[in-house]
PDB file of C-alpha atoms in Angstrom:
ATOM      1  CA  UNK A 267       4.598 -27.199  52.366  1.00 91.00           C
ATOM      2  CA  UNK A 268       4.478 -30.392  50.325  1.00 91.00           C
ATOM      3  CA  UNK A 269       0.704 -30.563  50.685  1.00 92.00           C
ATOM      4  CA  UNK A 270       0.330 -26.894  49.761  1.00 95.00           C
ATOM      5  CA  UNK A 271       2.345 -27.352  46.579  1.00 95.00           C
ATOM      6  CA  UNK A 272       0.246 -30.316  45.517  1.00 93.00           C
ATOM      7  CA  UNK A 273      -2.960 -28.401  46.199  1.00 95.00           C
ATOM      8  CA  UNK A 274      -1.718 -25.510  44.062  1.00 96.00           C
ATOM      9  CA  UNK A 275      -0.780 -27.890  41.257  1.00 96.00           C
ATOM     10  CA  UNK A 276      -4.311 -29.311  41.301  1.00 94.00           C
ATOM     11  CA  UNK A 277      -5.645 -25.772  40.884  1.00 95.00           C
ATOM     12  CA  UNK A 278      -3.495 -25.209  37.805  1.00 94.00           C
ATOM     13  CA  UNK A 279      -0.622 -23.172  39.250  1.00 94.00           C
ATOM     14  CA  UNK A 280       2.784 -23.720  37.668  1.00 94.00           C
ATOM     15  CA  UNK A 281       5.118 -21.029  39.057  1.00 93.00           C
ATOM     16  CA  UNK A 282       5.844 -21.038  42.799  1.00 94.00           C
ATOM     17  CA  UNK A 283       7.984 -18.553  44.744  1.00 92.00           C
ATOM     18  CA  UNK A 284       8.942 -19.763  48.204  1.00 90.00           C
ATOM     19  CA  UNK A 285      10.235 -17.297  50.803  1.00 86.00           C
ATOM     20  CA  UNK A 286      12.050 -19.029  53.631  1.00 86.00           C
ATOM     21  CA  UNK A 287      14.677 -18.348  56.267  1.00 81.00           C
ATOM     22  CA  UNK A 288      18.324 -19.176  55.523  1.00 78.00           C
ATOM     23  CA  UNK A 289      18.300 -21.842  58.229  1.00 79.00           C
ATOM     24  CA  UNK A 290      15.361 -23.735  56.712  1.00 78.00           C
ATOM     25  CA  UNK A 291      15.196 -25.758  53.510  1.00 82.00           C
ATOM     26  CA  UNK A 292      11.671 -27.242  53.401  1.00 82.00           C
ATOM     27  CA  UNK A 293      12.209 -28.732  49.951  1.00 86.00           C
ATOM     28  CA  UNK A 294      14.803 -31.086  51.446  1.00 86.00           C
ATOM     29  CA  UNK A 295      12.249 -32.838  53.626  1.00 84.00           C
ATOM     30  CA  UNK A 296       9.569 -33.887  51.126  1.00 87.00           C
ATOM     31  CA  UNK A 297       8.230 -37.435  51.299  1.00 84.00           C
ATOM     32  CA  UNK A 298       7.642 -37.724  47.558  1.00 86.00           C
ATOM     33  CA  UNK A 299       9.114 -36.203  44.391  1.00 87.00           C
ATOM     34  CA  UNK A 300       7.924 -32.681  43.702  1.00 88.00           C
ATOM     35  CA  UNK A 301       5.333 -32.305  40.915  1.00 89.00           C
ATOM     36  CA  UNK A 302       7.192 -32.074  37.617  1.00 92.00           C
ATOM     37  CA  UNK A 303       4.831 -29.387  36.326  1.00 95.00           C
ATOM     38  CA  UNK A 304       5.857 -26.906  39.061  1.00 95.00           C
ATOM     39  CA  UNK A 305       8.738 -24.472  38.741  1.00 95.00           C
ATOM     40  CA  UNK A 306       9.805 -23.566  42.285  1.00 93.00           C
ATOM     41  CA  UNK A 307      12.043 -20.592  43.029  1.00 91.00           C
ATOM     42  CA  UNK A 308      13.381 -20.399  46.593  1.00 89.00           C
ATOM     43  CA  UNK A 309      14.140 -16.972  48.057  1.00 85.00           C
ATOM     44  CA  UNK A 310      16.208 -16.890  51.247  1.00 83.00           C
ATOM     45  CA  UNK A 311      14.845 -14.134  53.452  1.00 78.00           C
ATOM     46  CA  UNK A 312      17.046 -12.537  56.093  1.00 68.00           C
ATOM     47  CA  UNK A 313      16.419  -9.408  58.128  1.00 62.00           C
ATOM     48  CA  UNK A 314      15.164  -7.374  55.191  1.00 64.00           C
ATOM     49  CA  UNK A 315      11.561  -7.051  54.095  1.00 71.00           C
ATOM     50  CA  UNK A 316      10.381 -10.653  53.563  1.00 77.00           C
ATOM     51  CA  UNK A 317       7.893  -9.447  50.936  1.00 84.00           C
ATOM     52  CA  UNK A 318      10.394  -7.885  48.530  1.00 80.00           C
ATOM     53  CA  UNK A 319       9.939 -10.711  46.021  1.00 82.00           C
ATOM     54  CA  UNK A 320       6.153 -10.351  46.271  1.00 86.00           C
ATOM     55  CA  UNK A 321       6.448  -6.678  45.394  1.00 84.00           C
ATOM     56  CA  UNK A 322       8.535  -7.558  42.317  1.00 84.00           C
ATOM     57  CA  UNK A 323       6.020 -10.196  41.248  1.00 86.00           C
ATOM     58  CA  UNK A 324       3.149  -7.721  41.454  1.00 86.00           C
ATOM     59  CA  UNK A 325       5.151  -5.245  39.371  1.00 86.00           C
ATOM     60  CA  UNK A 326       5.705  -7.865  36.682  1.00 86.00           C
ATOM     61  CA  UNK A 327       2.202  -9.333  36.492  1.00 82.00           C
ATOM     62  CA  UNK A 328      -0.943  -7.925  34.958  1.00 78.00           C
ATOM     63  CA  UNK A 329      -3.130 -10.376  36.795  1.00 78.00           C
ATOM     64  CA  UNK A 330      -2.728 -11.450  40.390  1.00 86.00           C
ATOM     65  CA  UNK A 331      -0.627 -13.484  42.770  1.00 92.00           C
ATOM     66  CA  UNK A 332      -1.967 -16.014  45.260  1.00 95.00           C
ATOM     67  CA  UNK A 333      -0.128 -15.720  48.587  1.00 95.00           C
ATOM     68  CA  UNK A 334      -0.376 -18.212  51.415  1.00 95.00           C
ATOM     69  CA  UNK A 335       1.522 -19.392  54.452  1.00 93.00           C
ATOM     70  CA  UNK A 336       3.636 -22.427  53.712  1.00 91.00           C
ATOM     71  CA  UNK A 337       3.572 -23.699  57.288  1.00 92.00           C
ATOM     72  CA  UNK A 338      -0.235 -23.694  57.411  1.00 96.00           C
ATOM     73  CA  UNK A 339      -2.916 -26.207  56.531  1.00 97.00           C
ATOM     74  CA  UNK A 340      -4.780 -24.172  53.917  1.00 97.00           C
ATOM     75  CA  UNK A 341      -8.407 -24.927  53.178  1.00 96.00           C
ATOM     76  CA  UNK A 342      -8.757 -26.186  49.608  1.00 94.00           C
ATOM     77  CA  UNK A 343     -12.139 -24.467  49.346  1.00 95.00           C
ATOM     78  CA  UNK A 344     -10.607 -21.071  50.133  1.00 96.00           C
ATOM     79  CA  UNK A 345      -7.744 -21.607  47.690  1.00 96.00           C
ATOM     80  CA  UNK A 346     -10.323 -22.390  45.020  1.00 95.00           C
ATOM     81  CA  UNK A 347     -12.425 -19.299  45.820  1.00 94.00           C
ATOM     82  CA  UNK A 348      -9.432 -16.997  45.594  1.00 95.00           C
ATOM     83  CA  UNK A 349      -8.236 -18.623  42.382  1.00 93.00           C
ATOM     84  CA  UNK A 350     -11.622 -17.899  40.828  1.00 92.00           C
ATOM     85  CA  UNK A 351     -11.630 -14.276  42.077  1.00 88.00           C
ATOM     86  CA  UNK A 352     -10.656 -11.616  39.565  1.00 84.00           C
ATOM     87  CA  UNK A 353      -9.857  -8.821  42.030  1.00 87.00           C
ATOM     88  CA  UNK A 354      -7.725  -8.737  45.171  1.00 89.00           C
ATOM     89  CA  UNK A 355      -9.150 -10.420  48.255  1.00 93.00           C
ATOM     90  CA  UNK A 356      -7.841 -11.416  51.667  1.00 96.00           C
ATOM     91  CA  UNK A 357      -9.321 -14.169  53.816  1.00 97.00           C
ATOM     92  CA  UNK A 358      -9.061 -14.227  57.612  1.00 97.00           C
ATOM     93  CA  UNK A 359     -10.625 -17.431  58.990  1.00 97.00           C
ATOM     94  CA  UNK A 360     -11.110 -17.425  62.753  1.00 96.00           C
ATOM     95  CA  UNK A 361     -11.304 -21.180  63.295  1.00 96.00           C
ATOM     96  CA  UNK A 362      -8.520 -22.882  65.230  1.00 96.00           C
ATOM     97  CA  UNK A 363      -6.039 -21.957  67.945  1.00 96.00           C
ATOM     98  CA  UNK A 364      -3.594 -20.212  65.570  1.00 97.00           C
ATOM     99  CA  UNK A 365      -5.513 -19.074  62.468  1.00 97.00           C
ATOM    100  CA  UNK A 366      -3.577 -17.634  59.556  1.00 96.00           C
ATOM    101  CA  UNK A 367      -4.570 -15.799  56.408  1.00 97.00           C
ATOM    102  CA  UNK A 368      -4.278 -16.004  52.641  1.00 95.00           C
ATOM    103  CA  UNK A 369      -5.053 -13.719  49.728  1.00 96.00           C
ATOM    104  CA  UNK A 370      -5.064 -13.018  46.052  1.00 94.00           C
ATOM    105  CA  UNK A 371      -3.133  -9.806  45.461  1.00 92.00           C
ATOM    106  CA  UNK A 372      -3.224  -7.561  42.404  1.00 87.00           C
ATOM    107  CA  UNK A 373      -0.726  -4.841  41.415  1.00 85.00           C
ATOM    108  CA  UNK A 374      -2.883  -2.351  43.357  1.00 79.00           C
ATOM    109  CA  UNK A 375      -1.427  -3.780  46.593  1.00 80.00           C
ATOM    110  CA  UNK A 376       2.162  -2.798  45.729  1.00 79.00           C
ATOM    111  CA  UNK A 377       2.070   0.481  47.654  1.00 76.00           C
ATOM    112  CA  UNK A 378       1.163  -1.171  50.932  1.00 76.00           C
ATOM    113  CA  UNK A 379       4.002  -3.668  50.433  1.00 75.00           C
ATOM    114  CA  UNK A 380       6.541  -0.883  49.955  1.00 70.00           C
ATOM    115  CA  UNK A 381       5.515   0.836  53.184  1.00 69.00           C
ATOM    116  CA  UNK A 382       4.915  -2.220  55.352  1.00 72.00           C
ATOM    117  CA  UNK A 383       7.317  -3.495  57.996  1.00 77.00           C
ATOM    118  CA  UNK A 384       5.144  -6.557  58.749  1.00 81.00           C
ATOM    119  CA  UNK A 385       7.035  -9.725  59.613  1.00 81.00           C
ATOM    120  CA  UNK A 386       4.297 -12.188  58.686  1.00 87.00           C
ATOM    121  CA  UNK A 387       1.603 -12.533  56.054  1.00 91.00           C
ATOM    122  CA  UNK A 388      -1.416 -12.103  58.318  1.00 93.00           C
ATOM    123  CA  UNK A 389      -0.111  -8.787  59.683  1.00 91.00           C
ATOM    124  CA  UNK A 390       0.661  -7.601  56.167  1.00 90.00           C
ATOM    125  CA  UNK A 391      -2.794  -8.465  54.829  1.00 92.00           C
ATOM    126  CA  UNK A 392      -4.540  -6.946  57.845  1.00 92.00           C
ATOM    127  CA  UNK A 393      -2.683  -3.673  57.258  1.00 87.00           C
ATOM    128  CA  UNK A 394      -3.594  -3.741  53.561  1.00 87.00           C
ATOM    129  CA  UNK A 395      -7.288  -4.205  54.360  1.00 90.00           C
ATOM    130  CA  UNK A 396      -7.203  -1.454  57.006  1.00 88.00           C
ATOM    131  CA  UNK A 397      -5.598   0.922  54.503  1.00 83.00           C
ATOM    132  CA  UNK A 398      -8.247   0.172  51.892  1.00 84.00           C
ATOM    133  CA  UNK A 399      -5.718  -1.323  49.476  1.00 82.00           C
ATOM    134  CA  UNK A 400      -7.290  -4.768  49.669  1.00 89.00           C
ATOM    135  CA  UNK A 401     -10.813  -6.109  50.067  1.00 92.00           C
ATOM    136  CA  UNK A 402     -11.695  -8.757  52.628  1.00 95.00           C
ATOM    137  CA  UNK A 403     -13.527 -11.919  51.586  1.00 94.00           C
ATOM    138  CA  UNK A 404     -16.851 -12.099  53.421  1.00 93.00           C
ATOM    139  CA  UNK A 405     -16.822 -15.430  55.235  1.00 95.00           C
ATOM    140  CA  UNK A 406     -20.384 -14.830  56.409  1.00 92.00           C
ATOM    141  CA  UNK A 407     -21.460 -15.785  52.886  1.00 89.00           C
ATOM    142  CA  UNK A 408     -19.298 -18.913  52.874  1.00 93.00           C
ATOM    143  CA  UNK A 409     -21.254 -22.176  52.797  1.00 93.00           C
ATOM    144  CA  UNK A 410     -19.473 -24.623  55.143  1.00 94.00           C
ATOM    145  CA  UNK A 411     -21.400 -27.643  53.838  1.00 93.00           C
ATOM    146  CA  UNK A 412     -19.252 -30.141  51.902  1.00 91.00           C
ATOM    147  CA  UNK A 413     -21.733 -31.847  49.610  1.00 91.00           C
ATOM    148  CA  UNK A 414     -19.747 -34.956  48.671  1.00 89.00           C
ATOM    149  CA  UNK A 415     -18.991 -35.643  52.363  1.00 89.00           C
ATOM    150  CA  UNK A 416     -22.473 -34.751  53.651  1.00 90.00           C
ATOM    151  CA  UNK A 417     -21.056 -32.675  56.485  1.00 90.00           C
ATOM    152  CA  UNK A 418     -20.188 -29.123  57.493  1.00 91.00           C
ATOM    153  CA  UNK A 419     -16.661 -27.887  58.163  1.00 92.00           C
ATOM    154  CA  UNK A 420     -15.725 -24.276  58.997  1.00 94.00           C
ATOM    155  CA  UNK A 421     -13.253 -22.548  56.656  1.00 96.00           C
ATOM    156  CA  UNK A 422      -9.736 -22.631  58.027  1.00 97.00           C
ATOM    157  CA  UNK A 423      -6.120 -21.628  57.632  1.00 97.00           C
ATOM    158  CA  UNK A 424      -4.302 -23.368  60.478  1.00 97.00           C
ATOM    159  CA  UNK A 425      -0.737 -22.270  61.139  1.00 97.00           C
ATOM    160  CA  UNK A 426       1.333 -25.123  62.540  1.00 96.00           C
ATOM    161  CA  UNK A 427       4.096 -24.003  64.866  1.00 95.00           C
ATOM    162  CA  UNK A 428       4.080 -26.628  67.631  1.00 96.00           C
ATOM    163  CA  UNK A 429       2.981 -30.208  68.314  1.00 96.00           C
ATOM    164  CA  UNK A 430      -0.436 -29.198  69.681  1.00 97.00           C
ATOM    165  CA  UNK A 431      -1.230 -27.232  66.515  1.00 97.00           C
ATOM    166  CA  UNK A 432      -0.062 -30.159  64.394  1.00 95.00           C
ATOM    167  CA  UNK A 433      -2.508 -32.471  66.196  1.00 94.00           C
ATOM    168  CA  UNK A 434      -5.266 -29.915  65.705  1.00 96.00           C
ATOM    169  CA  UNK A 435      -4.529 -29.692  61.976  1.00 95.00           C
ATOM    170  CA  UNK A 436      -4.541 -33.493  61.643  1.00 92.00           C
ATOM    171  CA  UNK A 437      -7.950 -33.651  63.336  1.00 91.00           C
ATOM    172  CA  UNK A 438      -9.365 -30.983  61.024  1.00 93.00           C
ATOM    173  CA  UNK A 439      -7.909 -32.754  58.001  1.00 89.00           C
ATOM    174  CA  UNK A 440      -9.627 -35.987  59.046  1.00 87.00           C
ATOM    175  CA  UNK A 441     -12.945 -34.165  59.341  1.00 85.00           C
ATOM    176  CA  UNK A 442     -12.611 -32.801  55.803  1.00 86.00           C
ATOM    177  CA  UNK A 443     -11.902 -36.149  54.122  1.00 84.00           C
ATOM    178  CA  UNK A 444     -14.284 -38.433  56.043  1.00 82.00           C
ATOM    179  CA  UNK A 445     -17.975 -38.665  55.230  1.00 84.00           C
ATOM    180  CA  UNK A 446     -20.362 -37.276  57.808  1.00 83.00           C
ATOM    181  CA  UNK A 447     -23.181 -39.766  57.205  1.00 84.00           C
ATOM    182  CA  UNK A 448     -22.064 -43.332  57.884  1.00 83.00           C
ATOM    183  CA  UNK A 449     -23.262 -46.471  59.604  1.00 85.00           C
ATOM    184  CA  UNK A 450     -21.957 -47.386  63.062  1.00 86.00           C
ATOM    185  CA  UNK A 451     -18.978 -49.511  61.948  1.00 85.00           C
ATOM    186  CA  UNK A 452     -17.742 -47.061  59.318  1.00 83.00           C
ATOM    187  CA  UNK A 453     -18.165 -44.099  61.670  1.00 84.00           C
ATOM    188  CA  UNK A 454     -16.664 -45.418  64.907  1.00 86.00           C
ATOM    189  CA  UNK A 455     -14.577 -48.528  64.154  1.00 87.00           C
ATOM    190  CA  UNK A 456     -13.011 -47.945  60.753  1.00 88.00           C
ATOM    191  CA  UNK A 457     -11.583 -44.381  61.210  1.00 87.00           C
ATOM    192  CA  UNK A 458      -8.876 -45.198  63.805  1.00 89.00           C
ATOM    193  CA  UNK A 459      -7.685 -48.103  61.655  1.00 91.00           C
ATOM    194  CA  UNK A 460      -7.891 -46.127  58.416  1.00 90.00           C
ATOM    195  CA  UNK A 461      -6.165 -42.962  59.616  1.00 89.00           C
ATOM    196  CA  UNK A 462      -3.585 -44.944  61.574  1.00 90.00           C
ATOM    197  CA  UNK A 463      -2.657 -46.960  58.497  1.00 91.00           C
ATOM    198  CA  UNK A 464      -2.571 -43.920  56.220  1.00 89.00           C
ATOM    199  CA  UNK A 465      -0.268 -42.046  58.598  1.00 86.00           C
ATOM    200  CA  UNK A 466       2.203 -44.926  58.518  1.00 89.00           C
ATOM    201  CA  UNK A 467       2.249 -45.450  54.758  1.00 90.00           C
ATOM    202  CA  UNK A 468       1.998 -41.793  53.667  1.00 86.00           C
ATOM    203  CA  UNK A 469       5.782 -41.473  53.388  1.00 83.00           C
ATOM    204  CA  UNK A 470       6.184 -44.715  51.454  1.00 88.00           C
ATOM    205  CA  UNK A 471       5.762 -45.418  47.747  1.00 86.00           C
ATOM    206  CA  UNK A 472       2.362 -47.059  48.322  1.00 90.00           C
ATOM    207  CA  UNK A 473      -0.197 -45.106  46.297  1.00 87.00           C
ATOM    208  CA  UNK A 474      -4.000 -44.951  46.567  1.00 88.00           C
ATOM    209  CA  UNK A 475      -4.278 -46.765  43.227  1.00 92.00           C
ATOM    210  CA  UNK A 476      -2.183 -49.658  44.535  1.00 93.00           C
ATOM    211  CA  UNK A 477      -4.431 -49.930  47.583  1.00 93.00           C
ATOM    212  CA  UNK A 478      -7.478 -49.963  45.290  1.00 93.00           C
ATOM    213  CA  UNK A 479      -6.037 -52.798  43.200  1.00 94.00           C
ATOM    214  CA  UNK A 480      -5.258 -54.809  46.335  1.00 94.00           C
ATOM    215  CA  UNK A 481      -8.764 -54.119  47.660  1.00 93.00           C
ATOM    216  CA  UNK A 482     -10.345 -55.380  44.422  1.00 94.00           C
ATOM    217  CA  UNK A 483      -8.296 -58.568  44.538  1.00 94.00           C
ATOM    218  CA  UNK A 484      -9.150 -59.160  48.192  1.00 93.00           C
ATOM    219  CA  UNK A 485     -12.851 -58.502  47.587  1.00 92.00           C
ATOM    220  CA  UNK A 486     -12.779 -60.968  44.708  1.00 93.00           C
ATOM    221  CA  UNK A 487     -11.388 -63.619  47.057  1.00 93.00           C
ATOM    222  CA  UNK A 488     -13.829 -62.819  49.877  1.00 93.00           C
ATOM    223  CA  UNK A 489     -17.083 -63.334  47.956  1.00 91.00           C
ATOM    224  CA  UNK A 490     -16.393 -66.995  46.960  1.00 94.00           C
ATOM    225  CA  UNK A 491     -15.444 -67.770  50.570  1.00 94.00           C
ATOM    226  CA  UNK A 492     -18.923 -66.777  51.729  1.00 93.00           C
ATOM    227  CA  UNK A 493     -20.517 -68.663  48.836  1.00 93.00           C
ATOM    228  CA  UNK A 494     -18.721 -71.848  49.861  1.00 94.00           C
ATOM    229  CA  UNK A 495     -19.408 -71.617  53.589  1.00 93.00           C
ATOM    230  CA  UNK A 496     -16.016 -70.391  54.847  1.00 94.00           C
ATOM    231  CA  UNK A 497     -17.648 -67.812  57.079  1.00 94.00           C
ATOM    232  CA  UNK A 498     -14.905 -67.056  59.612  1.00 95.00           C
ATOM    233  CA  UNK A 499     -12.168 -66.298  57.108  1.00 94.00           C
ATOM    234  CA  UNK A 500     -14.759 -64.555  54.944  1.00 93.00           C
ATOM    235  CA  UNK A 501     -15.751 -62.234  57.792  1.00 93.00           C
ATOM    236  CA  UNK A 502     -12.094 -61.432  58.552  1.00 93.00           C
ATOM    237  CA  UNK A 503     -11.310 -60.580  54.936  1.00 93.00           C
ATOM    238  CA  UNK A 504     -14.553 -58.613  54.614  1.00 91.00           C
ATOM    239  CA  UNK A 505     -13.541 -56.509  57.614  1.00 89.00           C
ATOM    240  CA  UNK A 506     -10.142 -55.826  56.018  1.00 91.00           C
ATOM    241  CA  UNK A 507     -11.708 -54.884  52.683  1.00 91.00           C
ATOM    242  CA  UNK A 508     -14.025 -52.470  54.500  1.00 87.00           C
ATOM    243  CA  UNK A 509     -11.043 -50.631  55.962  1.00 89.00           C
ATOM    244  CA  UNK A 510      -9.169 -50.661  52.647  1.00 89.00           C
ATOM    245  CA  UNK A 511     -12.219 -49.261  50.871  1.00 84.00           C
TER     246      UNK A 511
END
């Protein structure tokens, strides 16, 4: 949920409505302060229709509402596509052991919400598409190539409901942040060290900018060591700077 909120903030969203069960308070378990620009309204959902709030939102808006599953790793590329879409669209990726769904809904989808007894978002969106109230995004036209990483990655919405699915989501996340074209050391030796370190410091106050500053200082120390013949310590520090980079 924390990652999803930060992704939505990056895309320019400011108003978030969170539907959750009365026994769960996901906002209480965040690692870092919530983005100040977001206004988050929490709706406790019991046995009634969990999409009542969504129906009200669609009645109040002239535009659209982006809906996604909070317990899923949502592909940033799909969130961006739907944000840029003017009409209603649902996306049903098939990748992964427990794929979810997401959509941009317009007021035209209100009728299907009123009649639906679906308990989860994917079932709701599937019914809306089947009834002709919502169009489906054609993933056949989706380009899986990530240019800045020089690699392909299938579109995904990975629901995380057990430890195995969490491990799967972590593996996919690594594939979508790591470059696909690298030399031997950066491809096979650095990743376990890099991802292992990131996992341990992610919940601390250490930021990427602080790591960059430390890397610059360390690199500035390493170069003179080589120049003055201190090869062993130079090689050790160079290896560390490679991982930090």
